[in-house]
PDB file of C-alpha atoms in Angstrom:
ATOM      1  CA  UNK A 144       7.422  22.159  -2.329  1.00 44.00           C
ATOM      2  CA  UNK A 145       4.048  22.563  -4.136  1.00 42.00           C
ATOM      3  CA  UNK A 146       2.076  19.428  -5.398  1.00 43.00           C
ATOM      4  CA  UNK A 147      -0.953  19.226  -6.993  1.00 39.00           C
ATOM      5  CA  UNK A 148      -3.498  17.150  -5.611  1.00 41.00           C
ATOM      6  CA  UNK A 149      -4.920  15.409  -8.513  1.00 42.00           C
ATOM      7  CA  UNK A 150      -8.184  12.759  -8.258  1.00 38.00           C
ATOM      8  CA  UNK A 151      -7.971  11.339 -11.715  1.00 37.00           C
ATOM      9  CA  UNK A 152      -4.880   9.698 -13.907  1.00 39.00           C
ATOM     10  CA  UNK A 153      -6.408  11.513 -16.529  1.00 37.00           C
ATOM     11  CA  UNK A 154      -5.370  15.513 -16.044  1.00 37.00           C
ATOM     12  CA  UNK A 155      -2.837  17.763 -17.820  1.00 35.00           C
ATOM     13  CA  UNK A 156       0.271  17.385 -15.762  1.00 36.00           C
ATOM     14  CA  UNK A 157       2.091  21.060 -14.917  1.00 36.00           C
ATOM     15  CA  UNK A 158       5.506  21.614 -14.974  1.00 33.00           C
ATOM     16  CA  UNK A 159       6.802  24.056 -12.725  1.00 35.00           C
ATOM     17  CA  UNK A 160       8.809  27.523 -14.468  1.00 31.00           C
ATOM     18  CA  UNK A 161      10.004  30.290 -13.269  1.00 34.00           C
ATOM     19  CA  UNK A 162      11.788  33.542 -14.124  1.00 34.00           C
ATOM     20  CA  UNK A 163      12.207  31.341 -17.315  1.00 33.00           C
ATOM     21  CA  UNK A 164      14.218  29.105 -15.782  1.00 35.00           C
ATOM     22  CA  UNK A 165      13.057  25.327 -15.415  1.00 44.00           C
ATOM     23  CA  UNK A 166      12.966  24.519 -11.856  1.00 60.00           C
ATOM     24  CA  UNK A 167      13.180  21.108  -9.871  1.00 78.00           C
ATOM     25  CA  UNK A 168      12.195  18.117 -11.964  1.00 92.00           C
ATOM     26  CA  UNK A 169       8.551  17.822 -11.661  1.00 97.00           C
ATOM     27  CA  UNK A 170       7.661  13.620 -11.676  1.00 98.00           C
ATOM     28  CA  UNK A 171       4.147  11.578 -12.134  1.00 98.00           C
ATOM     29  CA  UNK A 172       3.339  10.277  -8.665  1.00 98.00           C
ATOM     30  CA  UNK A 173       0.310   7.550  -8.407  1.00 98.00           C
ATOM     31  CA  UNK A 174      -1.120   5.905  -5.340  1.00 97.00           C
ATOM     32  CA  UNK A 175      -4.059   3.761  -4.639  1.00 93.00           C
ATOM     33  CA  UNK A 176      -7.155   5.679  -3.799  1.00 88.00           C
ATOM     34  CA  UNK A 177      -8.208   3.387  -0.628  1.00 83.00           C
ATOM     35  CA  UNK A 178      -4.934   1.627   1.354  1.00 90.00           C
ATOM     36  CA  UNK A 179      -5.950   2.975   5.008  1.00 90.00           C
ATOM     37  CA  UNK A 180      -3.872   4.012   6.896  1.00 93.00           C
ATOM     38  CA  UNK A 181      -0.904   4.352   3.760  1.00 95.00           C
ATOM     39  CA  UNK A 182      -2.936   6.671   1.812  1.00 95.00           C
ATOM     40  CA  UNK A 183      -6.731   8.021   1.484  1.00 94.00           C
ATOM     41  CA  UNK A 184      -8.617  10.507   0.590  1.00 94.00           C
ATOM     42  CA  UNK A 185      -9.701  12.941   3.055  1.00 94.00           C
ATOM     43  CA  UNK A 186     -13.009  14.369   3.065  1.00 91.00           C
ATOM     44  CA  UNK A 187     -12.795  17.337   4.433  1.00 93.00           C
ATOM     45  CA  UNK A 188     -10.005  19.154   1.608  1.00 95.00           C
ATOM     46  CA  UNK A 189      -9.979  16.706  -1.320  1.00 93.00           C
ATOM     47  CA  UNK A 190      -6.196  15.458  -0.459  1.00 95.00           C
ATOM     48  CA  UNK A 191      -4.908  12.092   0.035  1.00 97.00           C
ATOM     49  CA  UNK A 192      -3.184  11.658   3.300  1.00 97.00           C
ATOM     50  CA  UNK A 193      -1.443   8.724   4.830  1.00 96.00           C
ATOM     51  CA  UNK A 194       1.820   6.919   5.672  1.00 96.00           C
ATOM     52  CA  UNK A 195       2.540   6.458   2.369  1.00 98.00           C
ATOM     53  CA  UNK A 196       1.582  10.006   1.806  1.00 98.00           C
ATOM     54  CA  UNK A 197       4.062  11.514   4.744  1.00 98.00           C
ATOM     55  CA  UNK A 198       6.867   9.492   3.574  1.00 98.00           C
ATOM     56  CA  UNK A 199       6.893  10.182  -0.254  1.00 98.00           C
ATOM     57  CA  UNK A 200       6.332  14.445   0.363  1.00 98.00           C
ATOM     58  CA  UNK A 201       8.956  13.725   2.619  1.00 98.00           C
ATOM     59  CA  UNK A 202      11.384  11.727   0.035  1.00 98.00           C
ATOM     60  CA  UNK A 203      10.527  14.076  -2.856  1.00 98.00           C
ATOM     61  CA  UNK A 204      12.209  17.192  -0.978  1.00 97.00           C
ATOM     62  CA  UNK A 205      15.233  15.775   0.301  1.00 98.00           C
ATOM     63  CA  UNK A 206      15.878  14.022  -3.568  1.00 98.00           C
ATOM     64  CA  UNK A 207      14.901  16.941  -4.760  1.00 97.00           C
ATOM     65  CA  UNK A 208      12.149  16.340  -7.357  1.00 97.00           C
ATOM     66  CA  UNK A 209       8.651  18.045  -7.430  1.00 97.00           C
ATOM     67  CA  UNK A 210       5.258  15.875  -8.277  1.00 98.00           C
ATOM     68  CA  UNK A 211       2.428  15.711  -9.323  1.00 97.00           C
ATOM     69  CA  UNK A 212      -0.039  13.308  -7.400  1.00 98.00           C
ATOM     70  CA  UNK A 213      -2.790  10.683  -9.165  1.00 97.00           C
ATOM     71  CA  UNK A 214      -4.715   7.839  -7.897  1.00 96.00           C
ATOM     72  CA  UNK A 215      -5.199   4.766  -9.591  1.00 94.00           C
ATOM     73  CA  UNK A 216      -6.729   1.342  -9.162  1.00 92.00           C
ATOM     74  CA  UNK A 217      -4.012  -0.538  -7.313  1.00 93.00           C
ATOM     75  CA  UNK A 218      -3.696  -3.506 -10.363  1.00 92.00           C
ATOM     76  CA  UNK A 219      -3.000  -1.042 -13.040  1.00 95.00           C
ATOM     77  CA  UNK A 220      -0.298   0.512 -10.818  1.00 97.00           C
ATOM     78  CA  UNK A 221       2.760  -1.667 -11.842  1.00 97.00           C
ATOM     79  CA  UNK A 222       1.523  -1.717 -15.834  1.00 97.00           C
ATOM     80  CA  UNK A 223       1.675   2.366 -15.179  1.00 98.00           C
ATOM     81  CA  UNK A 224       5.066   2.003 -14.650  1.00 98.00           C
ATOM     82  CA  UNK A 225       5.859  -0.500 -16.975  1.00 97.00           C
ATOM     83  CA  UNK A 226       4.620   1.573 -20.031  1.00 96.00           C
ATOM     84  CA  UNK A 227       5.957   4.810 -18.543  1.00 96.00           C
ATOM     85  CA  UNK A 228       2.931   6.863 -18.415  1.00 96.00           C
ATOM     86  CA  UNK A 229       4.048   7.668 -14.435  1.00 98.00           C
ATOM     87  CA  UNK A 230       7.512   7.776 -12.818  1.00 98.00           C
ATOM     88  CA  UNK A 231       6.847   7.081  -9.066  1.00 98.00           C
ATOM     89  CA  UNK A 232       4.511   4.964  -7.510  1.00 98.00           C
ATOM     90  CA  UNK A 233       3.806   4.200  -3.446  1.00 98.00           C
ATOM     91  CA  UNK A 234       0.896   2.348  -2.440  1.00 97.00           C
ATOM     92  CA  UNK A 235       2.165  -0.433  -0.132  1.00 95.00           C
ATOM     93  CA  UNK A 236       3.628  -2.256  -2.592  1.00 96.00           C
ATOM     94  CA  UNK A 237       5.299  -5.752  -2.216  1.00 94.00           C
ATOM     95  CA  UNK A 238       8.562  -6.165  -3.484  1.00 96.00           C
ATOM     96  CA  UNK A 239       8.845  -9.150  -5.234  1.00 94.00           C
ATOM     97  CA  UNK A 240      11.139 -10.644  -7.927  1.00 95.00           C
ATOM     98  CA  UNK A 241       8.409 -10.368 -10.203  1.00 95.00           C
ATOM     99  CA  UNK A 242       8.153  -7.137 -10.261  1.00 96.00           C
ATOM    100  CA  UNK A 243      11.681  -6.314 -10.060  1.00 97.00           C
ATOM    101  CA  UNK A 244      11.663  -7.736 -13.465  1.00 97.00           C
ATOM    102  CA  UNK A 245       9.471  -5.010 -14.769  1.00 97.00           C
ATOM    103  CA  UNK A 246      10.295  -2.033 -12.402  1.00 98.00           C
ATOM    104  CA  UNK A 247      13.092  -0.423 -10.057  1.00 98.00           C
ATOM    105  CA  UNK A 248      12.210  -0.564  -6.337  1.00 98.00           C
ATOM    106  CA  UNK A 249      14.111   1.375  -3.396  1.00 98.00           C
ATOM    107  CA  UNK A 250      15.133   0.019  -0.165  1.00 98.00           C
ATOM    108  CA  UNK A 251      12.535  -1.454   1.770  1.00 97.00           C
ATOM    109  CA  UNK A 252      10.563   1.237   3.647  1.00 97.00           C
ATOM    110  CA  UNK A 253       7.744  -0.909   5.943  1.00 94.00           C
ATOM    111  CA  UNK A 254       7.585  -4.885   6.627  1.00 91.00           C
ATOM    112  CA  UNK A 255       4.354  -6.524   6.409  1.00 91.00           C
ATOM    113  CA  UNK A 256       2.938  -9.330   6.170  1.00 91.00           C
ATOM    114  CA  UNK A 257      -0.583 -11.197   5.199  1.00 95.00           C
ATOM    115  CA  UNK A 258      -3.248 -11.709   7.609  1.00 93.00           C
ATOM    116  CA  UNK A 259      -6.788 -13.220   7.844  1.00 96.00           C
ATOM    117  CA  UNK A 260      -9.793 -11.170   8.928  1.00 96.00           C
ATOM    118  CA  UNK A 261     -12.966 -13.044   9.976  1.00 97.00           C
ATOM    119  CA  UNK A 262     -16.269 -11.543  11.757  1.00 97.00           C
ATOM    120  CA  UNK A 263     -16.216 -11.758  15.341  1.00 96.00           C
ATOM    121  CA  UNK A 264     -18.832 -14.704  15.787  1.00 96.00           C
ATOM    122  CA  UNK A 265     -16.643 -17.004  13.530  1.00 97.00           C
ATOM    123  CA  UNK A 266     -14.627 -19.829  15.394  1.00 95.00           C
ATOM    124  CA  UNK A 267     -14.179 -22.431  12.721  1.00 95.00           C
ATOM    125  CA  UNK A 268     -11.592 -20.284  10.862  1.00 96.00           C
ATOM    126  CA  UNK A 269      -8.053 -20.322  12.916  1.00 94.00           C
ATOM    127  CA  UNK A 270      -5.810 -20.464  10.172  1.00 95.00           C
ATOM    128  CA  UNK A 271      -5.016 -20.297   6.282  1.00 95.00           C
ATOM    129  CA  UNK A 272      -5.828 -24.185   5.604  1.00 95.00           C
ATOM    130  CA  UNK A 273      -9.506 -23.340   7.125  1.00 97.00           C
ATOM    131  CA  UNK A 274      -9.654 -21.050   4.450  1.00 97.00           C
ATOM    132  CA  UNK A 275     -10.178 -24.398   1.759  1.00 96.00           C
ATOM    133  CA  UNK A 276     -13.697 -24.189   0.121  1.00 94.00           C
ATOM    134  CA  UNK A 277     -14.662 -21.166   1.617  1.00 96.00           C
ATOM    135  CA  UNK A 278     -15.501 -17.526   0.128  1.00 97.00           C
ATOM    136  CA  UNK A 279     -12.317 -15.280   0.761  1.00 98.00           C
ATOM    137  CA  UNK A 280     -12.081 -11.466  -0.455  1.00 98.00           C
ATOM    138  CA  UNK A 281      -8.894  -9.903  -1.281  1.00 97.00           C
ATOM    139  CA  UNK A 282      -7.452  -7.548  -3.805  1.00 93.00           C
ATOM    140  CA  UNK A 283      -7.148  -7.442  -7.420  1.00 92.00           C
ATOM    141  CA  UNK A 284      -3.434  -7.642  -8.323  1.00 90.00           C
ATOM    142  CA  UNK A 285      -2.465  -7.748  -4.708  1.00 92.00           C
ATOM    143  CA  UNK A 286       0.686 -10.640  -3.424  1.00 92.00           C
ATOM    144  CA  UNK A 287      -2.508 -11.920  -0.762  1.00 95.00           C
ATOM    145  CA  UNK A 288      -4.460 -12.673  -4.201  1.00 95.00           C
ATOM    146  CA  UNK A 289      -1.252 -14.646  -5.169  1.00 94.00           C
ATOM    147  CA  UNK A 290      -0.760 -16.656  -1.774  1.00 95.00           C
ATOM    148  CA  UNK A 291      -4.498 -17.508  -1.791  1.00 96.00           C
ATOM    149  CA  UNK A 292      -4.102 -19.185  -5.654  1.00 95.00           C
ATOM    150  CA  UNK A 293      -0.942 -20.868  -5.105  1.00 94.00           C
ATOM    151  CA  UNK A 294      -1.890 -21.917  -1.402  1.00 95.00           C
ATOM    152  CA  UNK A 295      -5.122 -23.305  -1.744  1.00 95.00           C
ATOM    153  CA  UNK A 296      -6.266 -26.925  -3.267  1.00 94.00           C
ATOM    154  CA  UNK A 297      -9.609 -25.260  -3.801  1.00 92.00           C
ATOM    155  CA  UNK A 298      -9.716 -21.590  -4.263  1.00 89.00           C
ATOM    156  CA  UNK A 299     -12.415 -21.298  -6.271  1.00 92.00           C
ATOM    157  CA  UNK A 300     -14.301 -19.098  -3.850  1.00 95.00           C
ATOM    158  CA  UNK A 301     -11.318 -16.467  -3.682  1.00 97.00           C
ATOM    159  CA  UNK A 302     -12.915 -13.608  -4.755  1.00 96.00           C
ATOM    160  CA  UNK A 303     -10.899 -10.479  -5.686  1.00 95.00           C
ATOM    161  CA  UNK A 304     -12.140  -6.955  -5.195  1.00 95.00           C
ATOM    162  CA  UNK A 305     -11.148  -3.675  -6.347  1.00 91.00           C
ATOM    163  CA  UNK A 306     -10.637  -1.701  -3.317  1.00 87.00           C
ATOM    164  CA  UNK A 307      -9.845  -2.931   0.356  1.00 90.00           C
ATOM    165  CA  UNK A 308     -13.266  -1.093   1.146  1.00 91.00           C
ATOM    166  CA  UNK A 309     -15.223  -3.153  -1.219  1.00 94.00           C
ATOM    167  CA  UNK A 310     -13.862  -6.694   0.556  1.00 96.00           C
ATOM    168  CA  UNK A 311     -14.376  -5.476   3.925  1.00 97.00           C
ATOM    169  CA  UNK A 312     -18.192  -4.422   3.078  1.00 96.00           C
ATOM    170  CA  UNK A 313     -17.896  -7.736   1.802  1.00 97.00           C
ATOM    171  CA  UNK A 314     -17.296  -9.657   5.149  1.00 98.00           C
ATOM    172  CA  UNK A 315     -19.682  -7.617   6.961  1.00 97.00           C
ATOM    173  CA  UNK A 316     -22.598  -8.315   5.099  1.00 97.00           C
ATOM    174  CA  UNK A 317     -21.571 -12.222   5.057  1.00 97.00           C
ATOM    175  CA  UNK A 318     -20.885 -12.035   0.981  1.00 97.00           C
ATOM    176  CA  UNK A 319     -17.645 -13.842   1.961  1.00 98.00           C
ATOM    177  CA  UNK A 320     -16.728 -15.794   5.078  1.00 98.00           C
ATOM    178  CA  UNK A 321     -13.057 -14.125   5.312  1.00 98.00           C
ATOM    179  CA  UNK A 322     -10.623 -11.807   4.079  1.00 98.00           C
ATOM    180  CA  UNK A 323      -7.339 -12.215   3.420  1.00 98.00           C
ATOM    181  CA  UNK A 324      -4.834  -9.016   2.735  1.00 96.00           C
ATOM    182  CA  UNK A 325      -1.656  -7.040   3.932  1.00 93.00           C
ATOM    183  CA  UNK A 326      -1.523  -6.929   7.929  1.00 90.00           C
ATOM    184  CA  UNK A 327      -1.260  -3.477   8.402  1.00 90.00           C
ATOM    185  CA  UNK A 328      -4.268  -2.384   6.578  1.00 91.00           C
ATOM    186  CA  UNK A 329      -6.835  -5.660   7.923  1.00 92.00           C
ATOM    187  CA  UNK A 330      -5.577  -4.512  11.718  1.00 89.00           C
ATOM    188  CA  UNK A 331      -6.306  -0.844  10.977  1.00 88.00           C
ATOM    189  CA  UNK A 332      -9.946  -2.073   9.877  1.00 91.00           C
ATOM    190  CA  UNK A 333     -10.218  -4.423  12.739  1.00 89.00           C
ATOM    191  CA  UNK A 334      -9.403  -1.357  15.527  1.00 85.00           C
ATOM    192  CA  UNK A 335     -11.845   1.040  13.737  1.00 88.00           C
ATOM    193  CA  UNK A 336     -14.478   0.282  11.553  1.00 91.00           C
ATOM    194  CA  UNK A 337     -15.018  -2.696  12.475  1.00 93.00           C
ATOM    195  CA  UNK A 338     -14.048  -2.986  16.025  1.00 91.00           C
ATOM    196  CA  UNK A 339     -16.127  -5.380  17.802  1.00 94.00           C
ATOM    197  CA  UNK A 340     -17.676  -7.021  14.458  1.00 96.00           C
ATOM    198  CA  UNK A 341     -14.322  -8.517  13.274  1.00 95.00           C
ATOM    199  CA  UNK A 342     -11.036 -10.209  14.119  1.00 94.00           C
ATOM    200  CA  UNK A 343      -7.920 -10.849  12.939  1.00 93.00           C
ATOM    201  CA  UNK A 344      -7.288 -14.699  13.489  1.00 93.00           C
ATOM    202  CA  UNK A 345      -3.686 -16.867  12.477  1.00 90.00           C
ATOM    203  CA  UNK A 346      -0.241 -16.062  12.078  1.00 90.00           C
ATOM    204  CA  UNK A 347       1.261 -13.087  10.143  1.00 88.00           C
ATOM    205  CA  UNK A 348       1.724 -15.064   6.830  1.00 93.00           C
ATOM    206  CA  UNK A 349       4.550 -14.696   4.099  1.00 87.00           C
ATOM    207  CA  UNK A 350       6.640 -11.683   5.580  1.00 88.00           C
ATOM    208  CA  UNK A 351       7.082  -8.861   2.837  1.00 90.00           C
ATOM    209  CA  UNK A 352       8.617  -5.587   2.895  1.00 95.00           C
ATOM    210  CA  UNK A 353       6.798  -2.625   0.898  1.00 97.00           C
ATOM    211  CA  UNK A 354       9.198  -0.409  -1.658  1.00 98.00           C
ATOM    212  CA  UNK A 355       8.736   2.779  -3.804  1.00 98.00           C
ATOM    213  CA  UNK A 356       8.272   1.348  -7.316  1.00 98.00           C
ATOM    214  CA  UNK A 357      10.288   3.450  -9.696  1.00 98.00           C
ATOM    215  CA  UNK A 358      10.499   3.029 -13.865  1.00 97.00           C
ATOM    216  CA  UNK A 359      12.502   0.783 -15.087  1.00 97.00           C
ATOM    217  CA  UNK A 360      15.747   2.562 -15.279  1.00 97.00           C
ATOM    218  CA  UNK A 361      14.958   5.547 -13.175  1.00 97.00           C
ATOM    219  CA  UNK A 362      17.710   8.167 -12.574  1.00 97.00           C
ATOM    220  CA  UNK A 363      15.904   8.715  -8.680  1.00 98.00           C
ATOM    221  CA  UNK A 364      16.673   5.127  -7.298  1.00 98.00           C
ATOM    222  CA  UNK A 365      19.906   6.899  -5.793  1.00 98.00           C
ATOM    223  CA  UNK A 366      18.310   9.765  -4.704  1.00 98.00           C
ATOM    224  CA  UNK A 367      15.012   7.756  -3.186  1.00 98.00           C
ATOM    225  CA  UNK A 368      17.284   5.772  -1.215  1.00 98.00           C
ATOM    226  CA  UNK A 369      19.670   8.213   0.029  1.00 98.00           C
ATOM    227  CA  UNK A 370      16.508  10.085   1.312  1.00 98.00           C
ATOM    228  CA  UNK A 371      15.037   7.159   3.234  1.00 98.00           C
ATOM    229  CA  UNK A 372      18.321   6.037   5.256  1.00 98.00           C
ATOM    230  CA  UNK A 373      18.627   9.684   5.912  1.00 98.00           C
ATOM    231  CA  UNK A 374      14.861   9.982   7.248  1.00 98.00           C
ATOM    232  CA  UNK A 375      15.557   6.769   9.277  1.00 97.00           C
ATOM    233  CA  UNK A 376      18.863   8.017  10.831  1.00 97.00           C
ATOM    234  CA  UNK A 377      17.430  11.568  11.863  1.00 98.00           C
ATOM    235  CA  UNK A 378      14.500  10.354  13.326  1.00 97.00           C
ATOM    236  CA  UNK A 379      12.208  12.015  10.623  1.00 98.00           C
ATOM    237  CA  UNK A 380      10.825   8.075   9.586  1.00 97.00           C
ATOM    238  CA  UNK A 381      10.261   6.945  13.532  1.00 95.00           C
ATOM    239  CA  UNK A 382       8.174  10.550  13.889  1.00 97.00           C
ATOM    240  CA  UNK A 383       5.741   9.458  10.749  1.00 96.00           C
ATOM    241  CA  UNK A 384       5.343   5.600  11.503  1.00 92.00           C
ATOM    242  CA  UNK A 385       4.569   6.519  14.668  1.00 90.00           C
ATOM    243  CA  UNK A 386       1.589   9.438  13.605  1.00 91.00           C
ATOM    244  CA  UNK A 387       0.251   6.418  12.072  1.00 91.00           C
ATOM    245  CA  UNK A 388       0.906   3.122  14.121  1.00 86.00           C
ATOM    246  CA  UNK A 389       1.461   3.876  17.123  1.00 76.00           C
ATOM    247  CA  UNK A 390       4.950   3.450  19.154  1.00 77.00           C
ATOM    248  CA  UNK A 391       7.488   1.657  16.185  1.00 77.00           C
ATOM    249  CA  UNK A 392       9.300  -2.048  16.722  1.00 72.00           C
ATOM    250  CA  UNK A 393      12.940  -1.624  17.315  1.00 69.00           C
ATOM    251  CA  UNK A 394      13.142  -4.190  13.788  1.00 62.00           C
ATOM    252  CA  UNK A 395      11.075  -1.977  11.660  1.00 65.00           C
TER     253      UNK A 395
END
């Protein structure tokens, strides 16, 4: 399979011919630029690796379907979709009814969950209600952003950043007192960036379960989900969850 490893939304998409015949359907693929360890850029060759990354190269040659790869800010990700300027997008996103309203999803591929992130000298915050009148990062667009509005009596110090990177740099230089975001990616900070300056504190909050967001309509559902039961039954999923996280739960 060749994709192109775009950086921009921007570029002239390719379509793939040969011998002048047209060959696998090439589709418009965007990610988030920053969701460690789901997808990221490395620095080294320009291409975004991940989780995310492994699963939907992965997907795409068992449906059958060539793509072309973008990055885009995680809150125009869904509205991407919904105008149908892309086709596919994974970026650890939340299923919700919401935005099964607006776009197709496939069957679940990761459960999550929201958890709080606090530096390591910080004992009065234990759980979400400590949270009240205080300065909490999260992410623009982002179900965490959601939970914190709808949660909170007074949220008017939730403060919403563009990237995950941006809200950790955040909490390290004391701009906010916490962060609240998706489990995975607040534990991957905690055990490498910011190992021994942070912690994760509280319950996992409001269990979710991430899904490839498809256009409204798309002809791939089928062929998405057929892909991921068959990567889950061969063993192919358990071998790239576990590249990424470690040894897998016997419920993920």
């Amino acid at each position: 399979m060749s994709t192109k490893w775009l950086k921009t939304v921007g570029a002239t998409l390719a379509f793939t011919v040969a011998a002048g015949t047209v060959s696998a359907e090439t589709l418009r693929v965007v990610t988030d630029p920053s969701f460690v360890p789901f997808e990221m850029m490395d620095e080294e060759t320009g291409e975004m690796i991940g989780f995310d990354m492994d699963i939907i190269a992965e997907v795409a040659e068992r449906a059958g379907f060539e793509y072309d790869l973008n990055t885009m800010d995680f809150n125009g990700i869904i509205p991407a979709l919904q105008t149908g300027n892309v086709d596919i997008a994974i970026a650890g996103i939340t299923i919700t009814e919401e935005r099964q309203e607006i776009v197709d999803f496939s069957d679940p591929y990761y459960d999550s969950g929201l958890r709080i992130l606090v530096r390591q000298d910080n004992d009065e915050v234990k759980e979400l209600s400590d949270l009240e009148g205080k300065k909490v990062g999260t992410k623009i667009g982002s179900t965490s952003y959601d939970h914190l509005t709808k949660t909170l009596d007074d949220d008017e110090g939730v403060t919403p950043y563009p990237g995950s990177s941006d809200m950790y740099m955040a909490l390290m230089s004391r701009s906010v007192d916490a962060v609240f975001y998706d489990a995975p990616n607040v534990g991957y900070f905690a055990s490498t960036r910011g190992e021994g300056k942070v912690k994760t504190v509280g319950e996992l909050y409001e269990g979710q379960q991430y899904g490839i967001a498809l256009k409204k309509g798309s002809e791939w559902v089928d062929g998405v989900n057929e892909a991921l039961a068959e990567m889950k039954e061969d063993g192919t999923y358990k071998e790239i969850y576990e590249k990424w996280f470690g040894e897998m739960p016997e419920d993920q």
